[in-house]
Amino acid sequence: MTASATSSADSVPAASPGVDTDEQAALRQSVASLLEKKSDSEAVRAAMNSEDGYDPALWSTLVEQIGAAALSIPEEFDGAGATWVETHLVCEELGRRLTPSPMLGSAVLSAQAVIAAGDTEACARLLPGIAAGEQVALCWAGAGGWATPGVRADSPASADSVSLTGTAHHVLGADTASTLLVVAVTGDTVGLFELPASADGVTITRVPVMDPTRTLSRVEFNSASATPVTTRDSFLSRLRAAGWAAISAEQVGAARAALDATVQYTQERKQFGRVIGSFQALKHRMAEMYVRVETARSLSYSAAALVAQAQELADGPEADAAAYAAEIEAAAAKVYCSEALQWITGESIQLHGGVGITWEYDTHLFFKRAHGTAQLLGQPHELLSALEVAAGL
């Protein structure tokens, strides 16, 4: 009996849901094969207990051989120029393995913040490095969450800089990043600012987390000088849409892995002389798990398609409308996938007979990832309130 809750790359069909082209299928298979070799249960546990909280060698391989960090970055900025869907399916595979990596914090949130801003100079300055695997962290949340940034931009320190004061919470990968991007309150609006992680007035502290496969930090700014990045009106809508969609992709991958582990366990565990997976009551529960996995995947990839459409449009009313539509769909995906993964991992632990919560099994790690990702970029009940307003309820 294996303690791992992950399944082999062979279990990923070449034409799995969310994949529309042979190139996308090949990308998914390449990522799955690499993670099967380099990110099994033992490797994940070693990475999350390491000093950096992830495996730098695996990240280098993902960047250099797969091009994971460059996928959604335009070719003019040394990226691959792929659609958002390619990044989405890589996030799903990383979620399926619980692979600790800078993908979400740097290659998704930070890269998409720069792209969403629409500042060509900032894109040319920052995106080539991110595409090459350099780590950038996005500072955003205040003490109460992501609705209100925890940092404000004060009067200019010079003609081309501002002074940042405040604290950003729940920052992904700040302790290993070389550059910080800060979503901060500036006057009556919200802006984006850039500064080195080693800048004067910046203090980065890694904080305890529930999900040990992902590091979070608190970043304090005390009159730190930063460079403003010009942003467009749809900046936050675009950033939220990409972030929520990527998280939902991770959640779909984790949900499938939890289901696969549960099916495997119930096919091995015997009681009353029969494998417990043959009991009708357990079959019904696993069938419901499967339905929720597939429903979550459908909604997640629907959001990915709208994010991709929004990114293909230039500025203008049509582009802003597309960004807003992507934001709404991604919010719905984040809510549904968060709740689905929490329920599925809870069922997985129950169907493991309780041993799933023990250290020997990975099921408890998926359970912790479920509850951790549900909080990232806004809790489900907060997003539901916003969706109710958008729906006119």
Coordinates of C-alpha atoms in Angstrom, one line a residue:
M1 CA 0.0 0.0 0.0
T2 CA 1.4 3.4 -1.0
A3 CA 1.3 6.4 1.2
S4 CA 1.3 8.7 -1.8
A5 CA -1.9 10.4 -2.9
T6 CA -0.6 11.2 -6.4
S7 CA -1.2 9.2 -9.5
S8 CA 1.2 8.5 -12.3
A9 CA 1.5 10.5 -15.5
D10 CA 0.1 7.6 -17.4
S11 CA -3.3 8.3 -15.8
V12 CA -3.5 11.6 -17.6
P13 CA -5.2 11.1 -21.0
A14 CA -3.7 12.8 -24.0
A15 CA -6.9 14.6 -24.7
S16 CA -8.0 15.4 -21.2
P17 CA -10.6 18.1 -20.5
G18 CA -9.4 21.6 -21.1
V19 CA -7.1 20.6 -23.9
D20 CA -8.0 21.7 -27.4
T21 CA -4.8 21.1 -29.4
D22 CA -2.1 18.5 -29.8
E23 CA 0.4 21.0 -28.6
Q24 CA -1.5 21.6 -25.4
A25 CA -1.9 17.8 -24.9
A26 CA 1.9 17.4 -25.3
L27 CA 2.6 20.2 -22.9
R28 CA 0.3 18.6 -20.2
Q29 CA 2.0 15.2 -20.8
S30 CA 5.5 16.7 -20.5
V31 CA 4.7 18.5 -17.3
A32 CA 3.0 15.4 -15.8
S33 CA 5.9 13.1 -16.8
L34 CA 8.5 15.5 -15.3
L35 CA 6.5 15.8 -12.0
E36 CA 6.1 12.1 -11.8
K37 CA 9.8 11.7 -11.8
K38 CA 10.8 14.8 -9.8
S39 CA 7.8 15.6 -7.6
D40 CA 6.6 12.5 -6.0
S41 CA 5.5 12.3 -2.4
E42 CA 9.0 12.1 -1.0
A43 CA 10.2 14.9 -3.1
V44 CA 7.3 17.2 -2.2
R45 CA 8.0 16.6 1.5
A46 CA 11.7 17.3 1.1
A47 CA 11.0 20.5 -0.8
M48 CA 8.5 21.9 1.7
N49 CA 10.9 21.2 4.6
S50 CA 13.9 22.8 2.8
E51 CA 15.2 26.3 3.5
D52 CA 13.5 27.8 0.4
G53 CA 10.3 25.9 0.7
Y54 CA 10.6 24.5 -2.8
D55 CA 13.1 22.6 -5.0
P56 CA 15.2 25.1 -7.0
A57 CA 16.5 22.4 -9.3
L58 CA 12.9 21.3 -10.3
W59 CA 12.0 25.0 -10.8
S60 CA 15.0 25.4 -13.1
T61 CA 13.9 22.3 -15.1
L62 CA 10.3 23.6 -15.4
V63 CA 11.6 27.0 -16.6
E64 CA 14.3 25.7 -19.0
Q65 CA 12.8 22.5 -20.4
I66 CA 9.1 23.2 -20.2
G67 CA 9.2 27.0 -20.4
A68 CA 6.5 27.2 -17.7
A69 CA 7.3 30.7 -16.5
A70 CA 7.3 32.1 -20.1
L71 CA 4.1 30.6 -21.4
S72 CA 1.7 33.5 -21.0
I73 CA 4.3 36.2 -21.5
P74 CA 4.3 37.8 -25.0
E75 CA 7.1 37.0 -27.4
E76 CA 8.2 40.6 -27.6
F77 CA 9.2 40.3 -23.9
D78 CA 11.1 37.0 -24.3
G79 CA 8.0 34.9 -23.5
A80 CA 6.5 32.0 -25.4
G81 CA 3.5 33.9 -26.5
A82 CA 1.1 31.1 -25.7
T83 CA -2.5 31.5 -24.6
W84 CA -3.6 31.6 -21.0
V85 CA -4.9 28.0 -21.3
E86 CA -1.3 26.7 -21.5
T87 CA -0.4 28.3 -18.2
H88 CA -3.7 27.1 -16.7
L89 CA -3.0 23.5 -17.5
V90 CA 0.5 23.7 -16.0
C91 CA -1.1 25.1 -12.8
E92 CA -3.5 22.1 -12.8
E93 CA -0.6 19.6 -13.0
L94 CA 1.3 21.4 -10.3
G95 CA -1.8 21.3 -8.1
R96 CA -2.2 17.6 -8.8
R97 CA 1.2 16.9 -7.3
L98 CA 1.1 19.7 -4.7
T99 CA 4.5 20.7 -6.1
P100 CA 6.0 23.6 -4.1
S101 CA 7.2 26.2 -6.7
P102 CA 7.3 29.9 -7.5
M103 CA 4.8 29.4 -10.4
L104 CA 1.7 30.9 -8.8
G105 CA 3.5 33.8 -7.0
S106 CA 6.0 34.8 -9.7
A107 CA 5.1 33.4 -13.1
V108 CA 1.3 34.0 -12.7
L109 CA 0.5 36.7 -10.2
S110 CA 3.5 38.9 -10.7
A111 CA 3.7 38.5 -14.4
Q112 CA 0.0 39.0 -14.8
A113 CA 0.1 42.1 -12.7
V114 CA 2.6 43.7 -15.1
I115 CA 0.7 42.5 -18.2
A116 CA -2.6 43.7 -16.7
A117 CA -1.1 47.1 -16.0
G118 CA -0.4 47.7 -19.7
D119 CA 2.8 49.6 -19.1
T120 CA 5.1 48.8 -22.0
E121 CA 8.2 50.0 -20.3
A122 CA 7.5 48.0 -17.2
C123 CA 6.8 44.9 -19.3
A124 CA 10.2 45.3 -21.1
R125 CA 11.9 45.8 -17.7
L126 CA 10.3 43.0 -15.7
L127 CA 8.8 40.3 -17.9
P128 CA 12.1 38.9 -19.5
G129 CA 13.4 38.1 -16.1
I130 CA 10.2 36.4 -15.0
A131 CA 10.2 34.4 -18.2
A132 CA 13.7 33.2 -17.4
G133 CA 12.7 32.1 -13.9
E134 CA 13.7 35.1 -11.8
Q135 CA 11.4 35.4 -8.8
V136 CA 9.1 38.4 -8.3
A137 CA 6.6 38.6 -5.5
L138 CA 3.3 40.5 -5.6
C139 CA 2.4 42.3 -2.3
W140 CA -1.3 43.1 -2.1
A141 CA -3.4 42.0 0.9
G142 CA -4.1 44.1 3.9
A143 CA -4.7 42.7 7.4
G144 CA -8.4 42.1 6.4
G145 CA -7.7 40.5 3.1
W146 CA -7.3 41.5 -0.6
A147 CA -10.3 43.9 -0.8
T148 CA -8.1 46.7 0.5
P149 CA -4.3 46.8 0.0
G150 CA -2.3 46.9 3.1
V151 CA 0.2 49.5 1.7
R152 CA -0.2 53.1 0.7
A153 CA 1.8 55.2 -1.6
D154 CA 2.7 58.6 -0.1
S155 CA 3.9 61.8 -1.6
P156 CA 6.7 61.3 -4.2
A157 CA 10.2 60.7 -2.9
S158 CA 11.5 62.1 -6.1
A159 CA 10.3 62.9 -9.6
D160 CA 10.1 59.2 -10.6
S161 CA 9.4 57.4 -7.3
V162 CA 7.0 57.3 -4.4
S163 CA 7.3 56.3 -0.7
L164 CA 5.5 53.1 0.4
T165 CA 4.3 52.6 3.9
G166 CA 2.3 49.8 5.4
T167 CA 2.2 46.0 5.6
A168 CA 1.3 43.5 2.9
H169 CA 0.1 40.1 4.2
H170 CA 0.0 36.6 2.8
V171 CA 2.7 37.3 0.1
L172 CA 3.7 34.3 -1.9
G173 CA 7.4 33.7 -2.2
A174 CA 8.6 37.1 -0.9
D175 CA 11.4 35.6 1.1
T176 CA 13.1 34.2 -2.1
A177 CA 12.1 37.0 -4.5
S178 CA 14.6 39.5 -5.9
T179 CA 11.9 42.1 -6.9
L180 CA 8.7 43.2 -5.2
L181 CA 5.6 44.4 -7.0
V182 CA 3.2 46.3 -4.7
V183 CA -0.5 46.9 -5.2
A184 CA -1.0 50.0 -3.0
V185 CA -3.6 52.7 -2.3
T186 CA -2.6 56.0 -3.9
G187 CA -5.1 58.8 -3.4
D188 CA -8.5 57.6 -4.2
T189 CA -7.3 54.8 -6.5
V190 CA -5.1 51.7 -6.4
G191 CA -1.7 51.6 -8.2
L192 CA 1.2 49.3 -8.9
F193 CA 4.7 49.9 -7.7
E194 CA 8.1 48.2 -8.2
L195 CA 11.2 48.0 -5.9
P196 CA 14.0 45.6 -5.1
A197 CA 13.3 43.1 -2.3
S198 CA 16.5 44.3 -0.6
A199 CA 15.5 48.0 -0.7
D200 CA 15.9 50.2 2.4
G201 CA 12.7 50.3 4.5
V202 CA 11.6 46.8 3.5
T203 CA 11.3 43.9 6.0
I204 CA 10.3 40.5 4.9
T205 CA 9.2 37.9 7.5
R206 CA 8.1 34.3 6.6
V207 CA 5.0 33.4 8.7
P208 CA 3.6 30.1 9.9
V209 CA 1.2 28.5 7.5
M210 CA -1.5 25.8 7.5
D211 CA -0.5 24.5 4.1
P212 CA 3.2 23.5 4.4
T213 CA 3.6 23.1 0.6
R214 CA 3.4 26.9 0.1
T215 CA 5.4 29.7 1.9
L216 CA 3.8 33.0 2.8
S217 CA 5.4 36.1 4.1
R218 CA 4.6 39.4 5.7
V219 CA 6.3 42.4 4.0
E220 CA 6.5 45.7 5.9
F221 CA 7.3 49.0 4.2
N222 CA 8.7 51.9 6.1
S223 CA 9.0 54.8 3.7
A224 CA 10.5 52.5 1.1
S225 CA 11.2 54.2 -2.3
A226 CA 9.4 52.5 -5.2
T227 CA 8.9 53.1 -8.9
P228 CA 5.3 53.6 -10.1
V229 CA 4.0 51.4 -12.9
T230 CA 1.3 53.0 -15.0
T231 CA -2.0 51.1 -14.9
R232 CA -5.1 51.0 -17.0
D233 CA -8.7 51.1 -15.8
S234 CA -9.2 47.4 -16.1
F235 CA -5.9 46.6 -14.2
L236 CA -7.5 45.0 -11.1
S237 CA -10.2 43.1 -13.1
R238 CA -7.5 41.5 -15.3
L239 CA -5.3 40.7 -12.3
R240 CA -8.1 39.2 -10.3
A241 CA -9.3 37.1 -13.2
A242 CA -5.9 35.6 -13.9
G243 CA -5.2 34.9 -10.2
W244 CA -8.6 33.3 -9.4
A245 CA -8.4 31.2 -12.6
A246 CA -4.9 29.9 -11.8
I247 CA -6.0 29.0 -8.2
S248 CA -9.0 27.2 -9.5
A249 CA -6.7 25.2 -11.9
E250 CA -4.6 24.1 -8.9
Q251 CA -7.7 23.2 -7.0
V252 CA -9.0 21.0 -9.9
G253 CA -5.7 19.2 -10.1
A254 CA -5.6 18.6 -6.3
A255 CA -9.3 17.4 -6.4
R256 CA -8.5 14.8 -9.0
A257 CA -5.5 13.6 -7.1
A258 CA -7.5 13.3 -3.9
L259 CA -10.2 11.3 -5.8
D260 CA -7.6 9.0 -7.4
A261 CA -5.9 8.3 -4.0
T262 CA -9.3 7.5 -2.5
V263 CA -10.2 5.1 -5.3
Q264 CA -6.8 3.4 -5.0
Y265 CA -7.1 3.0 -1.2
T266 CA -10.6 1.6 -1.4
Q267 CA -9.5 -1.0 -3.9
E268 CA -6.7 -2.2 -1.5
R269 CA -8.3 -1.9 1.9
K270 CA -10.3 -5.0 2.9
Q271 CA -13.0 -5.4 5.6
F272 CA -15.3 -8.4 6.2
G273 CA -13.3 -10.3 3.5
R274 CA -14.0 -7.7 0.8
V275 CA -12.3 -4.6 -0.6
I276 CA -14.2 -1.7 0.8
G277 CA -14.5 -0.1 -2.7
S278 CA -17.1 -2.8 -3.5
F279 CA -19.5 -1.5 -0.9
Q280 CA -22.4 0.3 -2.6
A281 CA -22.5 3.2 -0.1
L282 CA -18.8 4.0 -0.8
K283 CA -19.3 3.8 -4.5
H284 CA -22.0 6.4 -4.3
R285 CA -19.7 8.8 -2.3
M286 CA -16.9 8.4 -4.8
A287 CA -19.3 8.9 -7.7
E288 CA -20.3 12.2 -6.1
M289 CA -16.6 13.1 -5.7
Y290 CA -16.1 12.4 -9.4
V291 CA -19.1 14.6 -10.4
R292 CA -17.7 17.5 -8.3
V293 CA -14.2 17.1 -9.8
E294 CA -15.5 17.3 -13.4
T295 CA -17.9 20.1 -12.7
A296 CA -15.1 22.1 -11.1
R297 CA -12.8 21.4 -14.1
S298 CA -15.5 22.6 -16.5
L299 CA -16.0 25.9 -14.7
S300 CA -12.2 26.4 -14.2
Y301 CA -11.5 26.0 -17.9
S302 CA -14.5 28.2 -18.8
A303 CA -12.8 30.9 -16.8
A304 CA -9.5 30.2 -18.5
A305 CA -11.1 30.6 -21.9
L306 CA -12.4 34.0 -20.9
V307 CA -9.1 35.1 -19.4
A308 CA -7.4 34.1 -22.7
Q309 CA -10.0 36.1 -24.7
A310 CA -9.5 39.2 -22.6
Q311 CA -5.7 39.0 -22.9
E312 CA -6.0 39.0 -26.7
L313 CA -7.8 42.3 -26.9
A314 CA -6.2 45.7 -26.9
D315 CA -7.4 48.6 -24.8
G316 CA -10.9 49.9 -25.4
P317 CA -14.5 49.4 -24.2
E318 CA -14.6 45.9 -25.8
A319 CA -11.4 44.9 -24.0
D320 CA -12.6 46.3 -20.7
A321 CA -15.9 44.4 -21.0
A322 CA -14.0 41.2 -21.8
A323 CA -11.8 41.7 -18.7
Y324 CA -14.9 42.2 -16.5
A325 CA -16.6 39.1 -17.9
A326 CA -13.4 37.1 -17.2
E327 CA -13.3 38.5 -13.7
I328 CA -16.9 37.3 -13.0
E329 CA -16.3 33.9 -14.4
A330 CA -13.0 33.4 -12.6
A331 CA -14.6 34.5 -9.3
A332 CA -17.3 31.9 -9.8
A333 CA -14.7 29.3 -10.6
K334 CA -12.7 30.2 -7.5
V335 CA -15.7 29.9 -5.3
Y336 CA -17.0 26.6 -6.7
C337 CA -13.5 25.0 -6.9
S338 CA -12.6 26.1 -3.4
E339 CA -15.8 24.6 -1.9
A340 CA -15.5 21.4 -4.1
L341 CA -11.9 20.8 -3.1
Q342 CA -12.6 21.3 0.6
W343 CA -15.5 18.8 0.4
I344 CA -13.6 16.3 -1.7
T345 CA -10.6 16.2 0.6
G346 CA -12.8 15.9 3.6
E347 CA -14.5 12.9 2.0
S348 CA -11.1 11.4 1.1
I349 CA -10.0 11.5 4.7
Q350 CA -13.3 9.8 5.8
L351 CA -13.0 7.1 3.1
H352 CA -9.5 6.4 4.2
G353 CA -10.9 5.4 7.5
G354 CA -9.2 8.2 9.3
V355 CA -5.6 7.3 8.4
G356 CA -5.7 9.9 5.7
I357 CA -5.1 12.6 8.3
T358 CA -1.9 10.9 9.5
W359 CA 1.6 11.9 8.3
E360 CA 2.2 8.7 6.4
Y361 CA -0.5 9.6 3.9
D362 CA -0.6 12.6 1.6
T363 CA -4.3 13.1 1.9
H364 CA -3.9 15.5 4.9
L365 CA -1.6 17.7 2.7
F366 CA -4.4 18.0 0.1
F367 CA -6.8 18.8 2.9
K368 CA -4.5 21.6 4.1
R369 CA -4.0 22.8 0.5
A370 CA -7.8 22.9 0.0
H371 CA -8.3 25.2 3.0
G372 CA -5.3 27.3 2.2
T373 CA -6.2 28.0 -1.4
A374 CA -9.7 28.8 -0.4
Q375 CA -8.4 31.9 1.5
L376 CA -6.0 33.1 -1.2
L377 CA -7.1 36.3 -3.1
G378 CA -10.4 36.4 -1.2
Q379 CA -12.5 34.0 0.8
P380 CA -15.5 32.3 -1.0
H381 CA -18.1 34.2 1.0
E382 CA -16.5 37.5 0.0
L383 CA -16.5 36.6 -3.7
L384 CA -20.1 35.4 -3.4
S385 CA -21.2 38.7 -2.1
A386 CA -19.5 40.5 -5.0
L387 CA -21.1 38.0 -7.5
E388 CA -24.5 38.7 -6.0
V389 CA -24.0 42.4 -6.7
A390 CA -22.8 41.6 -10.3
A391 CA -25.9 39.5 -10.8
G392 CA -28.2 42.2 -9.5
L393 CA -29.4 40.1 -6.6

